[in-house]
């Protein structure tokens, strides 16, 4: 049910006597919100003060007019004025009970869905295959999946597309690696692992070579920085009290320090490689590896038979690898076109941009110049190669033709925000103005050391082991003998395994979702799997509690043929608080999707679980006074449980019946 919309709609006739412009009216209506002070009100209309100028009367008088004219008695038991003209609303218990009953009877918990359903294309996960997937891709996967599910549940059409990088330089790397470094036997046995190894060998050689060639540049910079320090020191000895010089000197000295440290680090890297003589030999034999790799990539892009055949043979293995991760995370996509799908469209895209004078040649490349940006968006390089951006333009055009979306979301980490700003500007120039393009960006997952979190091996195997570890920790928490001693029923080994799996994977997902996606967060496995606090496990546990109460009620015979018809009674304040929270489900989902913030959903579920817990502490279900009260409280319990389960499901998190 859309409680907030309903309340706002009751205020519309009254407010539109003063505010006629629809946008201004909406802004005014948006000031009717759920109250933070539950003791004072359920909802509060903060409209009188901002209307003071428009109406030309004091806020108290405006509030009084609203109070006299608003027709809301069927929903509210109390409408009053507080402070300097706030209108406070208290919903009546009878109304709440009726709505709860409707939600209880309804299969989708009384969710009405969007009044104007839209079509969304959601581009998420999108790792570069043939290259280790990292934690950031898990975050994109989890956030994108949750957004897709919530939008779908609200009645929108959602098309999900995993825009995998299956055509980039990383293929040049494994093609080169395969040609020169492969271990035939290892490849025959475990293709994915061998391809991963080849990728890392090539990456390490390139890393070494670029460190060596960068060292000269670093040393040059150090000399310049030292000269600057000397100059400033001389200046300072002449004008000792000049603060500006002192400040400049300080920053120049810092630059020297930083540069020296960087050089030290490079030298260490070089020494480490050179102590490995076999590897050093490879580095010497394959000099300038980066440009050799680029050549392999370019040959692939130009249809070279051998490279194309290798690419075709590698791709299924690379996909198998990422699909293994998706299977464990239980995430599916409607499409997985990937970058290679657009390859043949790219020349026409550039042609089109040129013919419409949207792009122009510049220093041998083809560029789209954009107002407000110093650097243009390059769509074709001097050597004729197309870029990531070109593919993104082709992709947006294809999606437009194929799906005609109202909105197109890209769930990609924040480091690509400039790319997307420019891309959207180009798409607008091209004329894709019907679609609202949005970069749903997210922050970095940090380790305890304050640096970006890396799985132990820094590769896919590392990601798998991260999931394994979460499951192992969940096992420890769930199967803690002290805890199990108190349990009513014994859990079989199989139950325990299932619970640990669901709690462990849920923990990883929930940690990604419960932080505002735009901020960085620290990866803390202990906190993630805890049974209390804002965790998946706490909510999963609350759900399991509702199920066990139901089971006991069945055992005691309260769940008879017509228990569902028993009206819900709201007497206790804890019952009321829980009731109100239950009825805010749809409002919360809708609000969380205005800025695509799944943490709005986790916060709601956490609150709901806490409301349930305090209800359960204060209002005995099985020892209630009358059968009516037992059945009513049981209905509240079951309804709360269904919403907890549904809410978690929308976040891609599973539940268990017993924990
Ligand atoms: N493959 C890219 C990466 O791993 C992300 C792609 C995001 N989607 C897009 N349409 N650009 O960084």
mmCIF file with all atom_site columns, C-alpha atoms in Angstrom, residues 350-473:
data_model
loop_
_atom_site.group_PDB
_atom_site.id
_atom_site.type_symbol
_atom_site.label_atom_id
_atom_site.label_alt_id
_atom_site.label_comp_id
_atom_site.label_asym_id
_atom_site.label_entity_id
_atom_site.label_seq_id
_atom_site.pdbx_PDB_ins_code
_atom_site.Cartn_x
_atom_site.Cartn_y
_atom_site.Cartn_z
_atom_site.occupancy
_atom_site.B_iso_or_equiv
_atom_site.pdbx_formal_charge
_atom_site.auth_seq_id
_atom_site.auth_comp_id
_atom_site.auth_asym_id
_atom_site.auth_atom_id
_atom_site.pdbx_PDB_model_num
ATOM 1   C CA . UNK A 1 350 ? 32.017 6.890   -36.027 1.00 0.00 ? 350 UNK A CA 1
ATOM 2   C CA . UNK A 1 351 ? 30.853 7.486   -39.623 1.00 0.00 ? 351 UNK A CA 1
ATOM 3   C CA . UNK A 1 352 ? 27.517 8.666   -38.320 1.00 0.00 ? 352 UNK A CA 1
ATOM 4   C CA . UNK A 1 353 ? 29.089 11.024  -35.786 1.00 0.00 ? 353 UNK A CA 1
ATOM 5   C CA . UNK A 1 354 ? 31.343 12.473  -38.483 1.00 0.00 ? 354 UNK A CA 1
ATOM 6   C CA . UNK A 1 355 ? 28.574 12.900  -41.031 1.00 0.00 ? 355 UNK A CA 1
ATOM 7   C CA . UNK A 1 356 ? 26.470 14.778  -38.514 1.00 0.00 ? 356 UNK A CA 1
ATOM 8   C CA . UNK A 1 357 ? 29.487 16.926  -37.557 1.00 0.00 ? 357 UNK A CA 1
ATOM 9   C CA . UNK A 1 358 ? 29.202 15.723  -33.989 1.00 0.00 ? 358 UNK A CA 1
ATOM 10  C CA . UNK A 1 359 ? 32.725 14.331  -34.155 1.00 0.00 ? 359 UNK A CA 1
ATOM 11  C CA . UNK A 1 360 ? 35.790 15.764  -35.877 1.00 0.00 ? 360 UNK A CA 1
ATOM 12  C CA . UNK A 1 361 ? 39.359 14.732  -36.642 1.00 0.00 ? 361 UNK A CA 1
ATOM 13  C CA . UNK A 1 362 ? 41.875 16.097  -34.180 1.00 0.00 ? 362 UNK A CA 1
ATOM 14  C CA . UNK A 1 363 ? 45.589 15.223  -34.065 1.00 0.00 ? 363 UNK A CA 1
ATOM 15  C CA . UNK A 1 364 ? 44.897 12.148  -36.156 1.00 0.00 ? 364 UNK A CA 1
ATOM 16  C CA . UNK A 1 365 ? 42.179 10.835  -33.862 1.00 0.00 ? 365 UNK A CA 1
ATOM 17  C CA . UNK A 1 366 ? 38.420 11.278  -34.126 1.00 0.00 ? 366 UNK A CA 1
ATOM 18  C CA . UNK A 1 367 ? 36.951 13.177  -31.214 1.00 0.00 ? 367 UNK A CA 1
ATOM 19  C CA . UNK A 1 368 ? 33.696 14.524  -29.882 1.00 0.00 ? 368 UNK A CA 1
ATOM 20  C CA . UNK A 1 369 ? 34.308 17.867  -28.213 1.00 0.00 ? 369 UNK A CA 1
ATOM 21  C CA . UNK A 1 370 ? 32.069 18.637  -25.295 1.00 0.00 ? 370 UNK A CA 1
ATOM 22  C CA . UNK A 1 371 ? 31.257 21.877  -23.615 1.00 0.00 ? 371 UNK A CA 1
ATOM 23  C CA . UNK A 1 372 ? 32.617 22.074  -20.108 1.00 0.00 ? 372 UNK A CA 1
ATOM 24  C CA . UNK A 1 373 ? 35.292 19.407  -20.653 1.00 0.00 ? 373 UNK A CA 1
ATOM 25  C CA . UNK A 1 374 ? 38.873 20.136  -21.460 1.00 0.00 ? 374 UNK A CA 1
ATOM 26  C CA . UNK A 1 375 ? 39.579 16.774  -23.063 1.00 0.00 ? 375 UNK A CA 1
ATOM 27  C CA . UNK A 1 376 ? 37.247 15.530  -25.794 1.00 0.00 ? 376 UNK A CA 1
ATOM 28  C CA . UNK A 1 377 ? 35.795 12.036  -25.912 1.00 0.00 ? 377 UNK A CA 1
ATOM 29  C CA . UNK A 1 378 ? 37.989 10.083  -28.331 1.00 0.00 ? 378 UNK A CA 1
ATOM 30  C CA . UNK A 1 379 ? 35.997 7.631   -30.428 1.00 0.00 ? 379 UNK A CA 1
ATOM 31  C CA . UNK A 1 380 ? 38.769 6.418   -32.724 1.00 0.00 ? 380 UNK A CA 1
ATOM 32  C CA . UNK A 1 381 ? 42.512 6.505   -32.123 1.00 0.00 ? 381 UNK A CA 1
ATOM 33  C CA . UNK A 1 382 ? 45.224 7.533   -34.571 1.00 0.00 ? 382 UNK A CA 1
ATOM 34  C CA . UNK A 1 383 ? 45.914 3.879   -35.385 1.00 0.00 ? 383 UNK A CA 1
ATOM 35  C CA . UNK A 1 384 ? 42.252 3.316   -36.231 1.00 0.00 ? 384 UNK A CA 1
ATOM 36  C CA . UNK A 1 385 ? 41.417 1.445   -33.035 1.00 0.00 ? 385 UNK A CA 1
ATOM 37  C CA . UNK A 1 386 ? 38.057 2.029   -31.380 1.00 0.00 ? 386 UNK A CA 1
ATOM 38  C CA . UNK A 1 387 ? 37.713 2.590   -27.671 1.00 0.00 ? 387 UNK A CA 1
ATOM 39  C CA . UNK A 1 388 ? 35.673 1.640   -24.634 1.00 0.00 ? 388 UNK A CA 1
ATOM 40  C CA . UNK A 1 389 ? 33.694 4.845   -25.207 1.00 0.00 ? 389 UNK A CA 1
ATOM 41  C CA . UNK A 1 390 ? 32.908 3.989   -28.814 1.00 0.00 ? 390 UNK A CA 1
ATOM 42  C CA . UNK A 1 391 ? 31.509 0.667   -27.682 1.00 0.00 ? 391 UNK A CA 1
ATOM 43  C CA . UNK A 1 392 ? 29.432 2.388   -25.023 1.00 0.00 ? 392 UNK A CA 1
ATOM 44  C CA . UNK A 1 393 ? 27.927 4.711   -27.630 1.00 0.00 ? 393 UNK A CA 1
ATOM 45  C CA . UNK A 1 394 ? 27.098 1.744   -29.881 1.00 0.00 ? 394 UNK A CA 1
ATOM 46  C CA . UNK A 1 395 ? 25.646 -0.091  -26.888 1.00 0.00 ? 395 UNK A CA 1
ATOM 47  C CA . UNK A 1 396 ? 23.350 2.783   -25.947 1.00 0.00 ? 396 UNK A CA 1
ATOM 48  C CA . UNK A 1 397 ? 22.160 3.084   -29.560 1.00 0.00 ? 397 UNK A CA 1
ATOM 49  C CA . UNK A 1 398 ? 21.500 -0.642  -29.740 1.00 0.00 ? 398 UNK A CA 1
ATOM 50  C CA . UNK A 1 399 ? 19.571 -0.622  -26.457 1.00 0.00 ? 399 UNK A CA 1
ATOM 51  C CA . UNK A 1 400 ? 17.529 2.300   -27.711 1.00 0.00 ? 400 UNK A CA 1
ATOM 52  C CA . UNK A 1 401 ? 16.518 0.369   -30.841 1.00 0.00 ? 401 UNK A CA 1
ATOM 53  C CA . UNK A 1 402 ? 16.006 -2.902  -29.057 1.00 0.00 ? 402 UNK A CA 1
ATOM 54  C CA . UNK A 1 403 ? 14.329 -1.897  -25.790 1.00 0.00 ? 403 UNK A CA 1
ATOM 55  C CA . UNK A 1 404 ? 13.511 1.833   -26.008 1.00 0.00 ? 404 UNK A CA 1
ATOM 56  C CA . UNK A 1 405 ? 14.122 2.272   -22.272 1.00 0.00 ? 405 UNK A CA 1
ATOM 57  C CA . UNK A 1 406 ? 12.826 5.198   -20.226 1.00 0.00 ? 406 UNK A CA 1
ATOM 58  C CA . UNK A 1 407 ? 15.882 4.905   -18.056 1.00 0.00 ? 407 UNK A CA 1
ATOM 59  C CA . UNK A 1 408 ? 19.266 3.295   -18.483 1.00 0.00 ? 408 UNK A CA 1
ATOM 60  C CA . UNK A 1 409 ? 21.313 2.601   -15.373 1.00 0.00 ? 409 UNK A CA 1
ATOM 61  C CA . UNK A 1 410 ? 25.020 1.811   -15.264 1.00 0.00 ? 410 UNK A CA 1
ATOM 62  C CA . UNK A 1 411 ? 26.080 0.274   -11.973 1.00 0.00 ? 411 UNK A CA 1
ATOM 63  C CA . UNK A 1 412 ? 29.809 0.929   -12.150 1.00 0.00 ? 412 UNK A CA 1
ATOM 64  C CA . UNK A 1 413 ? 32.345 2.112   -9.580  1.00 0.00 ? 413 UNK A CA 1
ATOM 65  C CA . UNK A 1 414 ? 32.912 5.806   -8.993  1.00 0.00 ? 414 UNK A CA 1
ATOM 66  C CA . UNK A 1 415 ? 36.273 5.924   -10.759 1.00 0.00 ? 415 UNK A CA 1
ATOM 67  C CA . UNK A 1 416 ? 34.436 5.869   -14.065 1.00 0.00 ? 416 UNK A CA 1
ATOM 68  C CA . UNK A 1 417 ? 32.215 8.844   -13.297 1.00 0.00 ? 417 UNK A CA 1
ATOM 69  C CA . UNK A 1 418 ? 33.918 11.186  -15.740 1.00 0.00 ? 418 UNK A CA 1
ATOM 70  C CA . UNK A 1 419 ? 33.609 8.596   -18.484 1.00 0.00 ? 419 UNK A CA 1
ATOM 71  C CA . UNK A 1 420 ? 29.866 8.381   -17.899 1.00 0.00 ? 420 UNK A CA 1
ATOM 72  C CA . UNK A 1 421 ? 29.376 12.131  -17.643 1.00 0.00 ? 421 UNK A CA 1
ATOM 73  C CA . UNK A 1 422 ? 30.994 12.518  -21.034 1.00 0.00 ? 422 UNK A CA 1
ATOM 74  C CA . UNK A 1 423 ? 29.196 9.526   -22.478 1.00 0.00 ? 423 UNK A CA 1
ATOM 75  C CA . UNK A 1 424 ? 25.803 10.899  -21.444 1.00 0.00 ? 424 UNK A CA 1
ATOM 76  C CA . UNK A 1 425 ? 26.687 14.289  -22.927 1.00 0.00 ? 425 UNK A CA 1
ATOM 77  C CA . UNK A 1 426 ? 27.571 12.590  -26.224 1.00 0.00 ? 426 UNK A CA 1
ATOM 78  C CA . UNK A 1 427 ? 24.366 10.533  -26.175 1.00 0.00 ? 427 UNK A CA 1
ATOM 79  C CA . UNK A 1 428 ? 22.358 13.686  -25.702 1.00 0.00 ? 428 UNK A CA 1
ATOM 80  C CA . UNK A 1 429 ? 24.084 15.246  -28.712 1.00 0.00 ? 429 UNK A CA 1
ATOM 81  C CA . UNK A 1 430 ? 23.287 12.149  -30.719 1.00 0.00 ? 430 UNK A CA 1
ATOM 82  C CA . UNK A 1 431 ? 19.645 12.635  -29.815 1.00 0.00 ? 431 UNK A CA 1
ATOM 83  C CA . UNK A 1 432 ? 18.957 9.844   -27.344 1.00 0.00 ? 432 UNK A CA 1
ATOM 84  C CA . UNK A 1 433 ? 16.986 12.299  -25.265 1.00 0.00 ? 433 UNK A CA 1
ATOM 85  C CA . UNK A 1 434 ? 14.049 10.038  -24.516 1.00 0.00 ? 434 UNK A CA 1
ATOM 86  C CA . UNK A 1 435 ? 16.124 7.962   -22.111 1.00 0.00 ? 435 UNK A CA 1
ATOM 87  C CA . UNK A 1 436 ? 17.256 9.108   -18.709 1.00 0.00 ? 436 UNK A CA 1
ATOM 88  C CA . UNK A 1 437 ? 20.872 7.911   -18.391 1.00 0.00 ? 437 UNK A CA 1
ATOM 89  C CA . UNK A 1 438 ? 22.212 7.433   -14.904 1.00 0.00 ? 438 UNK A CA 1
ATOM 90  C CA . UNK A 1 439 ? 25.550 6.334   -13.548 1.00 0.00 ? 439 UNK A CA 1
ATOM 91  C CA . UNK A 1 440 ? 24.690 4.444   -10.359 1.00 0.00 ? 440 UNK A CA 1
ATOM 92  C CA . UNK A 1 441 ? 28.160 4.723   -8.939  1.00 0.00 ? 441 UNK A CA 1
ATOM 93  C CA . UNK A 1 442 ? 29.567 3.153   -5.824  1.00 0.00 ? 442 UNK A CA 1
ATOM 94  C CA . UNK A 1 443 ? 32.542 3.523   -3.527  1.00 0.00 ? 443 UNK A CA 1
ATOM 95  C CA . UNK A 1 444 ? 35.496 1.271   -2.862  1.00 0.00 ? 444 UNK A CA 1
ATOM 96  C CA . UNK A 1 445 ? 35.551 -1.737  -0.575  1.00 0.00 ? 445 UNK A CA 1
ATOM 97  C CA . UNK A 1 446 ? 38.412 -1.060  1.833   1.00 0.00 ? 446 UNK A CA 1
ATOM 98  C CA . UNK A 1 447 ? 40.576 -3.435  3.828   1.00 0.00 ? 447 UNK A CA 1
ATOM 99  C CA . UNK A 1 448 ? 41.414 -3.018  7.517   1.00 0.00 ? 448 UNK A CA 1
ATOM 100 C CA . UNK A 1 449 ? 44.686 -1.398  6.461   1.00 0.00 ? 449 UNK A CA 1
ATOM 101 C CA . UNK A 1 450 ? 42.845 1.547   4.927   1.00 0.00 ? 450 UNK A CA 1
ATOM 102 C CA . UNK A 1 451 ? 43.745 0.431   1.402   1.00 0.00 ? 451 UNK A CA 1
ATOM 103 C CA . UNK A 1 452 ? 41.362 -0.994  -1.220  1.00 0.00 ? 452 UNK A CA 1
ATOM 104 C CA . UNK A 1 453 ? 40.410 -4.499  -0.165  1.00 0.00 ? 453 UNK A CA 1
ATOM 105 C CA . UNK A 1 454 ? 42.153 -7.295  -2.007  1.00 0.00 ? 454 UNK A CA 1
ATOM 106 C CA . UNK A 1 455 ? 41.307 -10.941 -1.772  1.00 0.00 ? 455 UNK A CA 1
ATOM 107 C CA . UNK A 1 456 ? 44.274 -12.943 -0.664  1.00 0.00 ? 456 UNK A CA 1
ATOM 108 C CA . UNK A 1 457 ? 45.463 -14.108 -4.042  1.00 0.00 ? 457 UNK A CA 1
ATOM 109 C CA . UNK A 1 458 ? 44.028 -11.029 -5.731  1.00 0.00 ? 458 UNK A CA 1
ATOM 110 C CA . UNK A 1 459 ? 42.291 -13.177 -8.307  1.00 0.00 ? 459 UNK A CA 1
ATOM 111 C CA . UNK A 1 460 ? 39.176 -15.205 -8.934  1.00 0.00 ? 460 UNK A CA 1
ATOM 112 C CA . UNK A 1 461 ? 40.329 -18.017 -6.740  1.00 0.00 ? 461 UNK A CA 1
ATOM 113 C CA . UNK A 1 462 ? 40.614 -15.316 -4.122  1.00 0.00 ? 462 UNK A CA 1
ATOM 114 C CA . UNK A 1 463 ? 37.009 -14.304 -4.663  1.00 0.00 ? 463 UNK A CA 1
ATOM 115 C CA . UNK A 1 464 ? 35.875 -17.886 -4.330  1.00 0.00 ? 464 UNK A CA 1
ATOM 116 C CA . UNK A 1 465 ? 37.850 -18.254 -1.133  1.00 0.00 ? 465 UNK A CA 1
ATOM 117 C CA . UNK A 1 466 ? 36.306 -15.045 0.168   1.00 0.00 ? 466 UNK A CA 1
ATOM 118 C CA . UNK A 1 467 ? 32.865 -16.627 -0.263  1.00 0.00 ? 467 UNK A CA 1
ATOM 119 C CA . UNK A 1 468 ? 34.125 -19.833 1.336   1.00 0.00 ? 468 UNK A CA 1
ATOM 120 C CA . UNK A 1 469 ? 35.456 -17.921 4.285   1.00 0.00 ? 469 UNK A CA 1
ATOM 121 C CA . UNK A 1 470 ? 32.184 -16.067 4.800   1.00 0.00 ? 470 UNK A CA 1
ATOM 122 C CA . UNK A 1 471 ? 30.408 -19.412 4.834   1.00 0.00 ? 471 UNK A CA 1
ATOM 123 C CA . UNK A 1 472 ? 32.921 -20.877 7.286   1.00 0.00 ? 472 UNK A CA 1
ATOM 124 C CA . UNK A 1 473 ? 32.489 -17.893 9.615   1.00 0.00 ? 473 UNK A CA 1
#
